[in-house]
Amino acid sequence: MSDEQTFLDALSARADRRGAEPTWVAARRQAGAARFEAMGFPTRRDEAFKYTDVRAIARGDFTLSQDAQDVTPLSPATAAALTLPLEALRLTFVDGIFAPELSDLAALPAGVSVEPLSQALADNHEAVGGALGRLAGVDFSPFTALNTAFAEEGAVIRLSPGTVVEKPILVQFLSRANQAPLMSHPRVLIEAGSRSQATVIEHQVGEEGAANFSNLVSEVMLERGAILTHYKLQEAALTDLHVSSLHVDQGRDSRFTSFNLNLGGSLVRNDIVAEMNAQGAEANYFGLFFAQGRQHVDNHTLVNHNAPHTFSNENYKGILGDRAHGVFNGRVVVRRDSQKIEAHQSNANLLLSDRAEIDTKPELEIYADDVKCSHGATTGQLDEEAIFALRARGISDETARGLLTLAFAGEVMDQVALDAIAERVERTVAGKLPERFNLAGLVEAAAALDEE
């Protein structure tokens, strides 16, 4: 039996137990399944997956949560320990299943709609049908096709024109340590009306020992003048497998800021596709990926400047220890007649071990002649002279290395406006550095340096 057939059989079995659906939903499922069957799982012969081997996913024996015979319950205490300590509008899913008892939408302001995808389809499926799948079609990748075929749950967020949401909107995806591995294919749809403003957080986190597969697809549509800050905090268990794609469509004078923060997962692949379709659109993409052991983290980004007078800036940082492997492929395309645009891209990587590896490929593709563009990539290790300078101040070698590593990440983390996320990332990085650096010691050492 082929790897693809295992997933197709699971899809067929699920269809036999699924209730009646709108005709367009069933048609899209069939289209996704057909496209996935035709494409098959990517191999390293495919350019987009040249450095990423997905056989751990393709050959996995995964079951959908809805069909699992024996699943491990998630206690409220465990859920509380996993979630972000943040005052937010909260929508929670456990292994792909909506968990109303762990969600909190009581303070939802006027002009804002936040609901599970299943509820949105049940209440008014025609309102969802026009937007769902418009940016992330089945042809984008086999994983997007697979998501289209399987997707039953996720989040639908709509902001009415002129609406300003003060609290962050937190969409949590919790992964349990079950007796058998599970898979989930959540879909997130965000529609920001003209001049609306909001912050949306997608938080992927798992119990220690979780060995599940999540395949997330997010679509973001910004109308004229909309402002959206999007965080993706990935803290999956080190045995979890995670694939995601984020697709963004920006209207005139809209502003989009993305934070792609990756800390966990055994195999991680992130795709970001941005379409800057109208004048005045501005986008900032910040990324940080930290990996240790044999973790593999792959980030692919594509920014299309389809209109003149648009601006994009991208800054990704990688920190790799032990035998971890990182991949960064950032591509910026300036379309014909997209004059007066500005696009900048940077990828810097820090290797904490001689066995760690990074494959980086920044790309610029320009078809206009009046533009301002730059790109670059660097890879190196900690500066021994800087370590010596810190040790001359009485700081131990381990603490000095920890301080410099956190400082390397600081260029990205300084842009993070939410303390709960910044502290979570800093504690995770500090706690997993070689020799198990003590965060309190690092903070104390940094404060001592500031006083000098």
Short mmCIF file of C-alpha atoms in Angstrom, two decimals:
data_model
loop_
_atom_site.label_atom_id
_atom_site.label_comp_id
_atom_site.label_asym_id
_atom_site.label_seq_id
_atom_site.Cartn_x
_atom_site.Cartn_y
_atom_site.Cartn_z
CA MET A 1 0.00 0.00 0.00
CA SER A 2 1.32 3.45 -0.91
CA ASP A 3 1.87 6.15 1.69
CA GLU A 4 -0.81 8.28 0.02
CA GLN A 5 -3.34 5.44 0.05
CA THR A 6 -3.18 5.18 3.83
CA PHE A 7 -4.38 8.78 4.13
CA LEU A 8 -6.96 8.35 1.37
CA ASP A 9 -8.37 5.31 3.15
CA ALA A 10 -8.63 7.33 6.37
CA LEU A 11 -10.45 10.05 4.43
CA SER A 12 -12.86 7.55 2.92
CA ALA A 13 -13.56 6.00 6.31
CA ARG A 14 -14.20 9.41 7.79
CA ALA A 15 -16.59 10.32 4.96
CA ASP A 16 -18.71 7.27 5.80
CA ARG A 17 -19.23 8.61 9.33
CA ARG A 18 -19.55 12.29 8.49
CA GLY A 19 -23.02 13.82 8.36
CA ALA A 20 -24.55 15.69 5.46
CA GLU A 21 -22.56 18.70 4.24
CA PRO A 22 -23.22 21.58 1.85
CA THR A 23 -22.58 20.60 -1.74
CA TRP A 24 -19.67 22.99 -2.16
CA VAL A 25 -17.91 21.58 0.92
CA ALA A 26 -18.18 18.03 -0.39
CA ALA A 27 -16.95 19.15 -3.82
CA ARG A 28 -13.90 20.84 -2.33
CA ARG A 29 -13.10 17.79 -0.26
CA GLN A 30 -13.19 15.67 -3.39
CA ALA A 31 -10.99 18.18 -5.21
CA GLY A 32 -8.48 18.16 -2.36
CA ALA A 33 -8.37 14.37 -2.21
CA ALA A 34 -7.97 14.08 -5.99
CA ARG A 35 -5.18 16.66 -6.06
CA PHE A 36 -3.38 15.01 -3.14
CA GLU A 37 -3.61 11.63 -4.85
CA ALA A 38 -2.22 13.11 -8.07
CA MET A 39 0.64 15.01 -6.40
CA GLY A 40 1.59 12.52 -3.71
CA PHE A 41 3.82 13.38 -0.79
CA PRO A 42 6.81 15.53 -1.82
CA THR A 43 10.25 13.98 -1.93
CA ARG A 44 13.69 15.54 -1.80
CA ARG A 45 13.69 15.48 -5.59
CA ASP A 46 11.13 18.29 -5.42
CA GLU A 47 12.95 21.64 -5.29
CA ALA A 48 10.68 23.05 -2.58
CA PHE A 49 11.51 20.06 -0.33
CA LYS A 50 15.14 19.58 -1.36
CA TYR A 51 16.35 19.73 2.24
CA THR A 52 13.29 18.33 4.02
CA ASP A 53 12.40 14.64 4.22
CA VAL A 54 8.70 14.13 5.05
CA ARG A 55 8.73 10.33 5.21
CA ALA A 56 8.05 10.47 8.95
CA ILE A 57 4.67 11.98 8.04
CA ALA A 58 4.00 9.94 4.91
CA ARG A 59 4.64 6.63 6.65
CA GLY A 60 2.95 7.51 9.91
CA ASP A 61 -0.04 5.54 11.12
CA PHE A 62 -2.28 8.43 12.19
CA THR A 63 -5.89 8.38 13.30
CA LEU A 64 -8.33 11.28 13.36
CA SER A 65 -9.42 12.29 16.86
CA GLN A 66 -13.07 11.89 15.91
CA ASP A 67 -12.45 8.25 15.01
CA ALA A 68 -9.98 7.25 17.73
CA GLN A 69 -11.27 4.51 20.02
CA ASP A 70 -9.15 5.42 23.03
CA VAL A 71 -7.85 8.95 23.59
CA THR A 72 -6.15 10.38 26.63
CA PRO A 73 -8.19 13.09 28.41
CA LEU A 74 -6.53 16.45 28.91
CA SER A 75 -6.88 17.62 32.49
CA PRO A 76 -7.67 21.29 33.22
CA ALA A 77 -4.36 21.55 35.11
CA THR A 78 -2.40 20.30 32.11
CA ALA A 79 -4.29 22.63 29.78
CA ALA A 80 -3.57 25.57 32.09
CA ALA A 81 0.13 24.71 32.17
CA LEU A 82 0.31 24.59 28.38
CA THR A 83 -1.62 27.74 27.58
CA LEU A 84 -0.22 31.25 27.49
CA PRO A 85 -0.78 33.36 30.65
CA LEU A 86 -2.47 36.07 28.65
CA GLU A 87 -5.70 38.00 28.97
CA ALA A 88 -7.25 37.22 25.61
CA LEU A 89 -10.30 36.10 23.70
CA ARG A 90 -9.63 32.37 23.58
CA LEU A 91 -10.60 29.60 21.17
CA THR A 92 -9.13 26.18 22.04
CA PHE A 93 -8.81 22.92 20.11
CA VAL A 94 -7.46 19.65 21.49
CA ASP A 95 -6.05 17.36 18.80
CA GLY A 96 -8.21 19.17 16.28
CA ILE A 97 -11.45 19.02 18.28
CA PHE A 98 -13.07 22.21 19.58
CA ALA A 99 -12.93 22.40 23.38
CA PRO A 100 -15.58 24.88 24.59
CA GLU A 101 -14.65 24.30 28.24
CA LEU A 102 -11.14 25.63 27.50
CA SER A 103 -12.36 28.56 25.41
CA ASP A 104 -13.47 32.02 26.50
CA LEU A 105 -15.33 34.33 24.14
CA ALA A 106 -17.55 35.97 26.74
CA ALA A 107 -16.05 39.44 26.26
CA LEU A 108 -16.30 39.45 22.49
CA PRO A 109 -16.79 43.11 21.46
CA ALA A 110 -19.31 44.35 18.93
CA GLY A 111 -18.19 44.07 15.34
CA VAL A 112 -16.09 40.97 15.97
CA SER A 113 -17.00 37.37 15.17
CA VAL A 114 -14.86 34.50 16.46
CA GLU A 115 -16.20 30.98 16.13
CA PRO A 116 -15.16 27.41 15.36
CA LEU A 117 -15.21 26.54 11.67
CA SER A 118 -17.77 23.80 12.32
CA GLN A 119 -20.18 26.32 13.85
CA ALA A 120 -19.60 28.85 11.06
CA LEU A 121 -20.42 26.21 8.45
CA ALA A 122 -23.52 25.13 10.36
CA ASP A 123 -24.83 28.68 10.92
CA ASN A 124 -24.10 30.30 7.56
CA HIS A 125 -21.96 28.17 5.30
CA GLU A 126 -22.49 30.44 2.28
CA ALA A 127 -20.73 33.32 4.06
CA VAL A 128 -17.69 31.10 4.60
CA GLY A 129 -17.66 29.49 1.18
CA GLY A 130 -16.62 32.57 -0.74
CA ALA A 131 -13.46 33.16 1.29
CA LEU A 132 -12.39 29.69 2.39
CA GLY A 133 -9.82 28.34 -0.02
CA ARG A 134 -9.54 31.53 -2.07
CA LEU A 135 -5.90 32.06 -1.10
CA ALA A 136 -4.79 28.53 -0.20
CA GLY A 137 -5.93 26.36 -3.08
CA VAL A 138 -5.40 22.64 -3.51
CA ASP A 139 -2.62 23.23 -6.03
CA PHE A 140 -0.31 25.00 -3.58
CA SER A 141 1.11 21.83 -2.03
CA PRO A 142 0.13 18.25 -1.22
CA PHE A 143 -0.33 19.27 2.40
CA THR A 144 -2.75 22.06 1.49
CA ALA A 145 -4.67 19.61 -0.67
CA LEU A 146 -4.73 17.14 2.23
CA ASN A 147 -5.96 19.86 4.59
CA THR A 148 -8.75 20.77 2.15
CA ALA A 149 -9.85 17.16 2.02
CA PHE A 150 -9.80 16.59 5.78
CA ALA A 151 -10.61 19.99 7.29
CA GLU A 152 -13.64 19.92 9.55
CA GLU A 153 -12.58 22.28 12.31
CA GLY A 154 -10.64 25.46 12.86
CA ALA A 155 -11.32 29.12 13.50
CA VAL A 156 -13.21 31.80 11.58
CA ILE A 157 -12.41 35.37 12.65
CA ARG A 158 -14.18 38.35 11.10
CA LEU A 159 -13.64 42.02 11.90
CA SER A 160 -16.23 44.53 10.75
CA PRO A 161 -14.98 47.76 9.13
CA GLY A 162 -13.59 50.23 11.66
CA THR A 163 -13.51 47.69 14.51
CA VAL A 164 -10.59 47.88 16.94
CA VAL A 165 -10.08 44.79 19.13
CA GLU A 166 -8.18 45.65 22.30
CA LYS A 167 -7.58 42.10 23.55
CA PRO A 168 -5.55 39.60 21.52
CA ILE A 169 -7.50 36.78 19.88
CA LEU A 170 -5.80 33.53 20.89
CA VAL A 171 -6.39 30.35 18.87
CA GLN A 172 -4.87 27.42 20.77
CA PHE A 173 -4.05 24.02 19.29
CA LEU A 174 -3.19 21.58 22.10
CA SER A 175 -1.64 18.20 21.33
CA ARG A 176 -1.99 15.28 23.76
CA ALA A 177 0.34 12.39 24.51
CA ASN A 178 -2.05 9.66 23.36
CA GLN A 179 -1.61 5.91 23.23
CA ALA A 180 -1.69 6.10 19.43
CA PRO A 181 -0.63 9.03 17.21
CA LEU A 182 -3.39 11.33 15.98
CA MET A 183 -3.59 13.79 13.11
CA SER A 184 -5.49 17.04 12.72
CA HIS A 185 -6.02 19.38 9.77
CA PRO A 186 -7.29 22.70 11.19
CA ARG A 187 -8.19 25.66 9.00
CA VAL A 188 -8.05 29.30 10.09
CA LEU A 189 -9.80 32.08 8.19
CA ILE A 190 -9.27 35.74 9.14
CA GLU A 191 -11.15 38.54 7.37
CA ALA A 192 -10.22 42.06 8.50
CA GLY A 193 -12.58 44.77 7.27
CA SER A 194 -11.39 48.20 6.21
CA ARG A 195 -9.63 50.22 8.96
CA SER A 196 -10.04 47.40 11.49
CA GLN A 197 -7.27 46.51 13.94
CA ALA A 198 -6.51 43.32 15.85
CA THR A 199 -3.85 40.93 17.13
CA VAL A 200 -4.28 37.21 16.44
CA ILE A 201 -2.16 34.48 18.03
CA GLU A 202 -1.96 30.92 16.74
CA HIS A 203 -0.39 28.82 19.49
CA GLN A 204 0.64 25.25 18.78
CA VAL A 205 1.69 23.43 21.95
CA GLY A 206 1.89 19.82 23.08
CA GLU A 207 2.31 17.62 26.12
CA GLU A 208 5.68 16.00 26.55
CA GLY A 209 5.65 12.75 24.62
CA ALA A 210 2.96 13.78 22.15
CA ALA A 211 3.71 12.22 18.76
CA ASN A 212 0.92 13.62 16.61
CA PHE A 213 0.76 15.23 13.16
CA SER A 214 -0.85 18.64 12.67
CA ASN A 215 -1.39 20.18 9.24
CA LEU A 216 -2.53 23.79 9.63
CA VAL A 217 -3.64 26.16 6.86
CA SER A 218 -4.36 29.84 7.59
CA GLU A 219 -5.80 32.44 5.25
CA VAL A 220 -5.68 36.17 6.08
CA MET A 221 -7.48 38.84 4.07
CA LEU A 222 -6.93 42.52 4.84
CA GLU A 223 -9.15 45.16 3.29
CA ARG A 224 -8.17 48.80 2.82
CA GLY A 225 -6.42 50.31 5.82
CA ALA A 226 -6.72 47.18 7.99
CA ILE A 227 -3.97 46.58 10.55
CA LEU A 228 -3.29 43.04 11.77
CA THR A 229 -0.49 41.62 13.92
CA HIS A 230 -0.22 37.83 13.61
CA TYR A 231 1.76 35.62 15.97
CA LYS A 232 2.47 31.97 15.33
CA LEU A 233 4.07 30.43 18.42
CA GLN A 234 4.99 26.81 17.79
CA GLU A 235 5.85 24.85 20.94
CA ALA A 236 4.97 21.34 19.85
CA ALA A 237 6.47 18.41 21.74
CA LEU A 238 9.85 17.28 20.42
CA THR A 239 8.17 14.16 19.01
CA ASP A 240 5.36 16.03 17.23
CA LEU A 241 5.22 16.63 13.46
CA HIS A 242 3.96 20.00 12.27
CA VAL A 243 3.25 21.47 8.83
CA SER A 244 1.64 24.86 8.29
CA SER A 245 1.02 27.41 5.57
CA LEU A 246 -0.01 31.04 5.98
CA HIS A 247 -1.50 32.91 3.01
CA VAL A 248 -1.98 36.68 3.18
CA ASP A 249 -3.86 39.03 0.82
CA GLN A 250 -3.29 42.75 1.48
CA GLY A 251 -5.47 45.58 0.22
CA ARG A 252 -4.62 49.24 -0.18
CA ASP A 253 -2.84 50.91 2.77
CA SER A 254 -3.13 47.77 4.89
CA ARG A 255 -0.43 46.81 7.38
CA PHE A 256 0.46 43.24 8.32
CA THR A 257 3.04 42.13 10.88
CA SER A 258 3.96 38.47 11.27
CA PHE A 259 5.91 36.76 14.05
CA ASN A 260 6.82 33.16 13.22
CA LEU A 261 8.38 31.70 16.38
CA ASN A 262 9.38 28.03 16.31
CA LEU A 263 10.67 26.20 19.37
CA GLY A 264 9.39 22.62 19.24
CA GLY A 265 8.55 19.77 16.94
CA SER A 266 10.61 16.93 15.52
CA LEU A 267 9.85 17.88 11.91
CA VAL A 268 8.50 21.36 11.16
CA ARG A 269 7.67 22.96 7.81
CA ASN A 270 6.29 26.50 7.56
CA ASP A 271 5.20 28.18 4.32
CA ILE A 272 4.25 31.85 4.12
CA VAL A 273 2.83 33.39 0.94
CA ALA A 274 2.08 37.12 0.90
CA GLU A 275 0.25 38.89 -1.91
CA MET A 276 0.69 42.68 -1.78
CA ASN A 277 -2.06 43.59 -4.18
CA ALA A 278 -2.59 47.33 -3.75
CA GLN A 279 -0.63 50.53 -3.29
CA GLY A 280 0.39 51.50 0.22
CA ALA A 281 0.41 47.93 1.54
CA GLU A 282 3.09 47.31 4.15
CA ALA A 283 4.30 44.03 5.66
CA ASN A 284 6.90 43.04 8.25
CA TYR A 285 7.89 39.41 8.73
CA PHE A 286 9.90 38.43 11.80
CA GLY A 287 11.01 34.87 12.40
CA LEU A 288 12.94 32.96 15.04
CA PHE A 289 13.60 29.23 14.98
CA PHE A 290 15.45 27.38 17.71
CA ALA A 291 16.29 23.70 17.35
CA GLN A 292 18.35 21.13 19.21
CA GLY A 293 18.89 17.38 19.16
CA ARG A 294 17.80 16.15 15.73
CA GLN A 295 15.02 18.69 15.22
CA HIS A 296 14.40 19.84 11.66
CA VAL A 297 12.80 23.25 11.02
CA ASP A 298 12.10 24.46 7.47
CA ASN A 299 10.83 27.99 6.71
CA HIS A 300 9.80 28.93 3.17
CA THR A 301 8.53 32.45 2.51
CA LEU A 302 7.30 34.17 -0.65
CA VAL A 303 6.42 37.87 -0.85
CA ASN A 304 4.81 38.99 -4.11
CA HIS A 305 4.89 42.74 -4.76
CA ASN A 306 1.99 42.86 -7.22
CA ALA A 307 1.42 46.63 -7.00
CA PRO A 308 3.59 49.77 -6.94
CA HIS A 309 4.35 51.74 -3.76
CA THR A 310 4.40 48.68 -1.48
CA PHE A 311 6.86 47.86 1.31
CA SER A 312 8.06 44.60 2.86
CA ASN A 313 10.73 43.78 5.40
CA GLU A 314 11.75 40.29 6.50
CA ASN A 315 14.12 39.35 9.31
CA TYR A 316 14.58 35.67 10.24
CA LYS A 317 16.99 34.31 12.85
CA GLY A 318 17.98 30.69 13.37
CA ILE A 319 19.68 29.17 16.44
CA LEU A 320 20.74 25.54 15.99
CA GLY A 321 22.47 23.23 18.44
CA ASP A 322 23.47 19.56 18.65
CA ARG A 323 22.63 17.91 15.28
CA ALA A 324 19.66 20.12 14.44
CA HIS A 325 18.98 21.11 10.85
CA GLY A 326 17.43 24.40 9.76
CA VAL A 327 16.22 25.55 6.35
CA PHE A 328 15.37 29.07 5.22
CA ASN A 329 14.21 29.88 1.72
CA GLY A 330 13.01 33.46 1.35
CA ARG A 331 11.84 34.69 -2.02
CA VAL A 332 10.76 38.21 -2.96
CA VAL A 333 9.16 38.77 -6.37
CA VAL A 334 8.64 42.27 -7.78
CA ARG A 335 6.13 42.06 -10.60
CA ARG A 336 6.29 44.06 -13.80
CA ASP A 337 5.15 47.68 -13.38
CA SER A 338 5.39 47.42 -9.58
CA GLN A 339 7.53 50.54 -9.40
CA LYS A 340 8.57 52.48 -6.30
CA ILE A 341 8.48 49.43 -4.07
CA GLU A 342 10.87 48.69 -1.21
CA ALA A 343 11.73 45.17 -0.11
CA HIS A 344 14.35 43.99 2.37
CA GLN A 345 15.19 40.48 3.50
CA SER A 346 17.71 39.14 6.01
CA ASN A 347 18.47 35.71 7.43
CA ALA A 348 21.13 35.28 10.15
CA ASN A 349 21.94 31.92 11.70
CA LEU A 350 23.87 30.93 14.80
CA LEU A 351 25.31 27.41 15.04
CA LEU A 352 25.99 26.26 18.61
CA SER A 353 27.53 22.97 17.52
CA ASP A 354 29.92 21.80 14.82
CA ARG A 355 27.28 19.23 13.82
CA ALA A 356 24.38 21.65 13.46
CA GLU A 357 23.45 22.52 9.87
CA ILE A 358 21.64 25.33 8.06
CA ASP A 359 20.64 25.58 4.39
CA THR A 360 19.71 29.16 3.51
CA LYS A 361 18.67 30.62 0.18
CA PRO A 362 17.52 34.25 -0.04
CA GLU A 363 16.11 35.15 -3.45
CA LEU A 364 15.18 38.37 -5.26
CA GLU A 365 13.27 38.28 -8.54
CA ILE A 366 12.75 41.77 -9.96
CA TYR A 367 10.83 42.73 -13.10
CA ALA A 368 10.63 46.50 -12.45
CA ASP A 369 13.40 49.08 -12.69
CA ASP A 370 12.58 51.71 -10.05
CA VAL A 371 12.81 49.71 -6.83
CA LYS A 372 14.85 49.53 -3.64
CA CYS A 373 15.64 45.96 -2.62
CA SER A 374 18.19 44.14 -0.50
CA HIS A 375 18.76 40.64 0.78
CA GLY A 376 21.43 38.71 2.60
CA ALA A 377 22.21 35.68 4.72
CA THR A 378 24.90 34.97 7.31
CA THR A 379 25.87 31.87 9.26
CA GLY A 380 28.39 31.68 12.08
CA GLN A 381 29.19 30.70 15.62
CA LEU A 382 29.53 32.71 18.81
CA ASP A 383 32.27 35.31 18.80
CA GLU A 384 35.10 33.99 20.98
CA GLU A 385 36.38 37.53 21.57
CA ALA A 386 32.99 38.58 22.90
CA ILE A 387 32.96 35.52 25.15
CA PHE A 388 36.43 36.45 26.42
CA ALA A 389 35.30 40.03 27.10
CA LEU A 390 32.39 38.80 29.20
CA ARG A 391 34.54 36.31 31.07
CA ALA A 392 36.95 39.15 31.87
CA ARG A 393 34.06 40.70 33.80
CA GLY A 394 33.80 37.62 36.00
CA ILE A 395 31.04 35.87 34.04
CA SER A 396 31.34 32.11 33.56
CA ASP A 397 31.84 30.65 30.09
CA GLU A 398 28.39 29.04 30.07
CA THR A 399 26.64 32.23 31.16
CA ALA A 400 28.57 34.29 28.61
CA ARG A 401 27.49 31.97 25.81
CA GLY A 402 23.90 32.12 27.03
CA LEU A 403 23.90 35.91 27.11
CA LEU A 404 25.28 36.17 23.58
CA THR A 405 22.77 33.63 22.27
CA LEU A 406 19.83 35.50 23.77
CA ALA A 407 21.27 38.75 22.44
CA PHE A 408 21.39 37.21 18.96
CA ALA A 409 17.66 36.48 19.19
CA GLY A 410 17.00 39.93 20.64
CA GLU A 411 16.78 41.70 17.28
CA VAL A 412 13.59 39.75 16.59
CA MET A 413 12.31 39.44 20.15
CA ASP A 414 12.59 43.20 20.75
CA GLN A 415 9.78 43.61 18.22
CA VAL A 416 7.42 41.32 20.17
CA ALA A 417 4.89 43.51 21.96
CA LEU A 418 3.32 40.78 24.12
CA ASP A 419 5.35 40.03 27.26
CA ALA A 420 3.77 36.60 27.74
CA ILE A 421 5.08 35.46 24.36
CA ALA A 422 8.50 37.11 24.72
CA GLU A 423 9.06 35.57 28.15
CA ARG A 424 7.91 32.15 26.95
CA VAL A 425 10.39 32.21 24.07
CA GLU A 426 13.27 33.53 26.16
CA ARG A 427 12.72 30.97 28.91
CA THR A 428 12.50 28.16 26.40
CA VAL A 429 15.66 29.19 24.60
CA ALA A 430 17.58 29.77 27.84
CA GLY A 431 16.35 26.49 29.29
CA LYS A 432 17.47 24.45 26.30
CA LEU A 433 20.87 25.97 25.67
CA PRO A 434 23.94 23.80 26.24
CA GLU A 435 24.72 23.16 29.90
CA ARG A 436 21.13 24.10 30.80
CA PHE A 437 21.80 27.81 31.38
CA ASN A 438 19.87 29.27 34.28
CA LEU A 439 17.61 32.10 33.10
CA ALA A 440 17.73 33.90 36.42
CA GLY A 441 21.52 33.84 36.25
CA LEU A 442 21.46 35.23 32.72
CA VAL A 443 19.12 38.04 33.73
CA GLU A 444 21.29 38.88 36.73
CA ALA A 445 24.42 38.88 34.57
CA ALA A 446 22.77 41.09 31.95
CA ALA A 447 21.66 43.56 34.64
CA ALA A 448 25.20 43.72 36.02
CA LEU A 449 26.53 44.53 32.55
CA ASP A 450 23.96 47.30 32.13
CA GLU A 451 25.12 48.92 35.36
CA GLU A 452 28.70 49.10 34.15
#
